[in-house]
mmCIF file of C-alpha atoms in Angstrom:
data_model
loop_
_atom_site.group_PDB
_atom_site.id
_atom_site.type_symbol
_atom_site.label_atom_id
_atom_site.label_comp_id
_atom_site.label_asym_id
_atom_site.label_seq_id
_atom_site.Cartn_x
_atom_site.Cartn_y
_atom_site.Cartn_z
ATOM 1 C CA MET A 1 -30.702 61.404 0.533
ATOM 2 C CA ALA A 2 -32.259 57.917 0.535
ATOM 3 C CA VAL A 3 -29.103 56.417 2.075
ATOM 4 C CA PHE A 4 -29.065 59.127 4.748
ATOM 5 C CA LEU A 5 -32.739 58.495 5.589
ATOM 6 C CA GLU A 6 -32.120 54.746 5.741
ATOM 7 C CA GLN A 7 -29.241 55.240 8.185
ATOM 8 C CA VAL A 8 -31.334 57.559 10.345
ATOM 9 C CA ILE A 9 -34.118 54.980 10.534
ATOM 10 C CA ASN A 10 -31.551 52.227 11.263
ATOM 11 C CA GLY A 11 -30.275 54.373 14.139
ATOM 12 C CA LEU A 12 -33.823 54.819 15.406
ATOM 13 C CA LEU A 13 -34.332 51.056 15.199
ATOM 14 C CA VAL A 14 -31.244 50.270 17.264
ATOM 15 C CA GLY A 15 -32.176 53.070 19.658
ATOM 16 C CA SER A 16 -35.669 51.598 20.035
ATOM 17 C CA TYR A 17 -34.168 48.321 21.307
ATOM 18 C CA TYR A 18 -32.234 50.267 23.933
ATOM 19 C CA VAL A 19 -35.240 52.400 24.863
ATOM 20 C CA VAL A 20 -37.448 49.371 25.498
ATOM 21 C CA LEU A 21 -34.707 47.724 27.584
ATOM 22 C CA ALA A 22 -34.094 50.951 29.505
ATOM 23 C CA LEU A 23 -37.820 51.372 30.112
ATOM 24 C CA GLY A 24 -37.943 47.976 31.786
ATOM 25 C CA LEU A 25 -34.817 48.661 33.827
ATOM 26 C CA SER A 26 -36.045 52.043 35.017
ATOM 27 C CA LEU A 27 -39.475 50.700 35.987
ATOM 28 C CA ILE A 28 -37.948 47.851 37.963
ATOM 29 C CA PHE A 29 -35.493 50.153 39.689
ATOM 30 C CA SER A 30 -38.078 52.814 40.516
ATOM 31 C CA LEU A 31 -40.695 50.333 41.749
ATOM 32 C CA GLY A 32 -38.500 47.900 43.634
ATOM 33 C CA GLY A 33 -35.304 49.807 44.227
ATOM 34 C CA VAL A 34 -33.350 46.906 42.760
ATOM 35 C CA VAL A 35 -30.742 47.287 40.044
ATOM 36 C CA ASN A 36 -31.740 44.291 37.955
ATOM 37 C CA LEU A 37 -28.641 43.004 36.201
ATOM 38 C CA ALA A 38 -30.654 40.009 34.979
ATOM 39 C CA HIS A 39 -32.879 42.202 32.807
ATOM 40 C CA GLY A 40 -30.956 41.437 29.613
ATOM 41 C CA ALA A 41 -30.971 37.720 30.390
ATOM 42 C CA PHE A 42 -34.755 37.811 30.721
ATOM 43 C CA TYR A 43 -34.941 39.705 27.428
ATOM 44 C CA ALA A 44 -32.974 36.853 25.812
ATOM 45 C CA LEU A 45 -35.110 34.261 27.582
ATOM 46 C CA GLY A 46 -38.188 35.898 26.082
ATOM 47 C CA ALA A 47 -36.638 35.644 22.619
ATOM 48 C CA TYR A 48 -35.976 31.942 23.072
ATOM 49 C CA PHE A 49 -39.478 31.384 24.461
ATOM 50 C CA ALA A 50 -40.783 33.152 21.342
ATOM 51 C CA TYR A 51 -38.660 30.860 19.168
ATOM 52 C CA GLU A 52 -40.151 27.739 20.785
ATOM 53 C CA VAL A 53 -43.740 29.005 20.721
ATOM 54 C CA GLN A 54 -43.343 30.180 17.114
ATOM 55 C CA ARG A 55 -42.393 26.661 16.072
ATOM 56 C CA LEU A 56 -45.685 25.364 17.503
ATOM 57 C CA LEU A 57 -48.184 28.211 17.141
ATOM 58 C CA GLY A 58 -46.666 30.636 14.628
ATOM 59 C CA PHE A 59 -45.724 34.267 14.985
ATOM 60 C CA GLY A 60 -49.018 35.395 16.542
ATOM 61 C CA GLY A 61 -48.758 32.793 19.273
ATOM 62 C CA ALA A 62 -45.167 33.744 19.974
ATOM 63 C CA LEU A 63 -46.080 37.423 20.128
ATOM 64 C CA THR A 64 -48.664 36.793 22.849
ATOM 65 C CA ILE A 65 -47.438 33.763 24.798
ATOM 66 C CA ALA A 66 -43.690 34.454 25.069
ATOM 67 C CA PRO A 67 -44.063 37.761 26.974
ATOM 68 C CA LEU A 68 -46.563 36.099 29.307
ATOM 69 C CA GLY A 69 -44.128 33.230 29.909
ATOM 70 C CA VAL A 70 -41.255 35.562 30.751
ATOM 71 C CA ALA A 71 -43.571 37.649 32.938
ATOM 72 C CA ALA A 72 -44.579 34.501 34.836
ATOM 73 C CA VAL A 73 -40.910 33.575 35.410
ATOM 74 C CA GLY A 74 -40.158 37.149 36.509
ATOM 75 C CA ILE A 75 -43.109 37.239 38.916
ATOM 76 C CA LEU A 76 -42.098 33.890 40.379
ATOM 77 C CA ILE A 77 -38.505 35.043 40.969
ATOM 78 C CA GLU A 78 -39.682 38.358 42.413
ATOM 79 C CA ARG A 79 -42.118 36.681 44.803
ATOM 80 C CA LEU A 80 -39.768 33.925 45.924
ATOM 81 C CA CYS A 81 -36.420 35.746 46.017
ATOM 82 C CA LEU A 82 -36.284 39.464 45.294
ATOM 83 C CA ARG A 83 -39.101 40.474 47.633
ATOM 84 C CA ARG A 84 -36.967 39.363 50.585
ATOM 85 C CA LEU A 85 -34.169 41.715 49.519
ATOM 86 C CA TYR A 86 -36.132 44.979 49.219
ATOM 87 C CA GLN A 87 -35.483 46.046 52.807
ATOM 88 C CA GLU A 88 -31.907 44.783 52.867
ATOM 89 C CA ASP A 89 -28.689 46.383 51.704
ATOM 90 C CA PRO A 90 -29.071 47.231 47.963
ATOM 91 C CA ILE A 91 -25.852 45.352 47.173
ATOM 92 C CA LEU A 92 -27.640 42.076 47.989
ATOM 93 C CA GLY A 93 -30.221 42.668 45.247
ATOM 94 C CA LEU A 94 -27.442 43.633 42.861
ATOM 95 C CA LEU A 95 -25.481 40.472 43.650
ATOM 96 C CA PHE A 96 -28.571 38.285 43.428
ATOM 97 C CA THR A 97 -29.569 39.637 40.016
ATOM 98 C CA PHE A 98 -25.971 39.327 38.788
ATOM 99 C CA GLY A 99 -25.934 35.657 39.807
ATOM 100 C CA LEU A 100 -29.378 35.191 38.308
ATOM 101 C CA ALA A 101 -28.173 36.680 35.014
ATOM 102 C CA MET A 102 -25.252 34.253 34.917
ATOM 103 C CA THR A 103 -27.553 31.330 35.723
ATOM 104 C CA VAL A 104 -30.135 32.258 33.088
ATOM 105 C CA GLU A 105 -27.467 32.853 30.433
ATOM 106 C CA GLN A 106 -25.821 29.499 31.083
ATOM 107 C CA GLY A 107 -29.232 27.814 31.133
ATOM 108 C CA ILE A 108 -29.995 29.336 27.738
ATOM 109 C CA ARG A 109 -26.669 28.030 26.407
ATOM 110 C CA LEU A 110 -27.380 24.556 27.756
ATOM 111 C CA VAL A 111 -30.873 24.377 26.261
ATOM 112 C CA TRP A 112 -30.540 26.296 22.971
ATOM 113 C CA GLY A 113 -26.792 26.469 22.381
ATOM 114 C CA ALA A 114 -24.465 29.431 21.997
ATOM 115 C CA THR A 115 -25.309 30.316 18.390
ATOM 116 C CA GLY A 116 -28.314 32.278 17.202
ATOM 117 C CA LEU A 117 -31.422 30.495 15.999
ATOM 118 C CA PRO A 118 -33.458 31.387 12.912
ATOM 119 C CA PHE A 119 -36.745 33.163 13.492
ATOM 120 C CA ALA A 120 -38.953 33.500 10.435
ATOM 121 C CA ILE A 121 -40.448 36.887 9.632
ATOM 122 C CA PRO A 122 -44.226 36.517 9.365
ATOM 123 C CA PRO A 123 -45.631 36.750 5.833
ATOM 124 C CA ALA A 124 -47.540 39.963 6.606
ATOM 125 C CA LEU A 125 -44.274 41.764 7.464
ATOM 126 C CA ARG A 126 -42.174 40.484 4.572
ATOM 127 C CA GLY A 127 -41.293 42.835 1.802
ATOM 128 C CA GLN A 128 -40.078 46.386 1.558
ATOM 129 C CA LEU A 129 -41.513 49.845 1.500
ATOM 130 C CA VAL A 130 -40.337 51.576 -1.680
ATOM 131 C CA LEU A 131 -40.576 55.355 -1.903
ATOM 132 C CA GLY A 132 -38.508 56.531 -4.839
ATOM 133 C CA GLY A 133 -34.914 55.581 -4.021
ATOM 134 C CA PHE A 134 -35.786 54.768 -0.395
ATOM 135 C CA ILE A 135 -36.270 51.073 0.377
ATOM 136 C CA TYR A 136 -36.938 49.812 3.896
ATOM 137 C CA SER A 137 -38.190 46.558 5.415
ATOM 138 C CA TYR A 138 -41.784 46.346 6.661
ATOM 139 C CA TYR A 139 -40.574 44.219 9.564
ATOM 140 C CA ARG A 140 -38.163 46.897 10.778
ATOM 141 C CA LEU A 141 -40.855 49.561 10.456
ATOM 142 C CA ALA A 142 -43.187 47.339 12.518
ATOM 143 C CA VAL A 143 -40.510 46.975 15.219
ATOM 144 C CA LEU A 144 -40.159 50.769 15.334
ATOM 145 C CA ALA A 145 -43.929 51.183 15.613
ATOM 146 C CA VAL A 146 -44.258 48.578 18.383
ATOM 147 C CA SER A 147 -41.397 50.179 20.318
ATOM 148 C CA ALA A 148 -43.008 53.604 20.041
ATOM 149 C CA LEU A 149 -46.386 52.216 21.108
ATOM 150 C CA THR A 150 -44.761 50.473 24.090
ATOM 151 C CA VAL A 151 -43.117 53.661 25.328
ATOM 152 C CA VAL A 152 -46.233 55.780 24.779
ATOM 153 C CA GLY A 153 -48.419 53.101 26.396
ATOM 154 C CA ALA A 154 -46.203 52.891 29.481
ATOM 155 C CA TRP A 155 -46.213 56.684 29.751
ATOM 156 C CA LEU A 156 -50.017 56.824 29.443
ATOM 157 C CA VAL A 157 -50.522 54.099 32.053
ATOM 158 C CA LEU A 158 -48.146 55.748 34.521
ATOM 159 C CA THR A 159 -49.382 59.329 34.039
ATOM 160 C CA ARG A 160 -53.058 59.038 33.105
ATOM 161 C CA THR A 161 -54.516 56.189 35.156
ATOM 162 C CA PRO A 162 -55.341 55.725 38.843
ATOM 163 C CA PHE A 163 -53.014 52.716 38.836
ATOM 164 C CA GLY A 164 -50.153 54.877 37.571
ATOM 165 C CA MET A 165 -50.895 57.545 40.172
ATOM 166 C CA ILE A 166 -50.678 54.952 42.958
ATOM 167 C CA VAL A 167 -47.467 53.505 41.517
ATOM 168 C CA ARG A 168 -45.827 56.931 41.246
ATOM 169 C CA ALA A 169 -46.960 57.940 44.728
ATOM 170 C CA GLY A 170 -45.891 54.584 46.140
ATOM 171 C CA THR A 171 -42.401 54.889 44.734
ATOM 172 C CA GLY A 172 -42.057 58.459 45.977
ATOM 173 C CA ASP A 173 -43.369 58.017 49.517
ATOM 174 C CA PRO A 174 -44.747 54.537 50.286
ATOM 175 C CA GLU A 175 -45.326 55.290 53.980
ATOM 176 C CA MET A 176 -47.585 58.227 53.183
ATOM 177 C CA VAL A 177 -49.553 56.172 50.651
ATOM 178 C CA ARG A 178 -50.077 53.432 53.245
ATOM 179 C CA ALA A 179 -51.098 56.092 55.805
ATOM 180 C CA LEU A 180 -53.774 57.225 53.351
ATOM 181 C CA GLY A 181 -55.189 53.694 53.390
ATOM 182 C CA ILE A 182 -53.964 52.554 49.989
ATOM 183 C CA SER A 183 -52.497 49.055 49.971
ATOM 184 C CA LEU A 184 -49.337 48.880 47.905
ATOM 185 C CA SER A 185 -48.898 45.117 48.001
ATOM 186 C CA PRO A 186 -50.996 44.408 44.867
ATOM 187 C CA VAL A 187 -49.284 47.257 43.020
ATOM 188 C CA LEU A 188 -45.661 46.939 44.089
#
């Protein structure tokens, strides 16, 4: 039974990686109408940013600064490049993000190499949870918890806040939202 439970939790862990990636992809597609093929490359870029920040400021610094760094790069690319493609043929956005993915991936290889880099587990998350014959890593349980909190948090923001209501209305019928006097430029 312990082995079965461990495999179920391992499946949930792998699934949580995919859910967080899919959440980002679906938000980008629903808000901008762009199929972002560079999403995975930005995910990797965030991991390498975390690696560099962790070397200087530790795990806590990496946990806070790396997502902000990737967000800044994403905002810059959206403002300078993608925003021009929203009203164009959707294939242009697809081609742009495909080229961007290739560029980011090759840039990562040039800077950090093609092999994986070690990332130390913080001391607070080292060790295992032992319940009878069931043994599982605290770090993996923390990843599951953070993934669940991310999905629930995104759902709460989009369904329970005025910001989320504007975002959902703006993606459904942006002309009507503008006609009601709500500016979508800060939101979208």
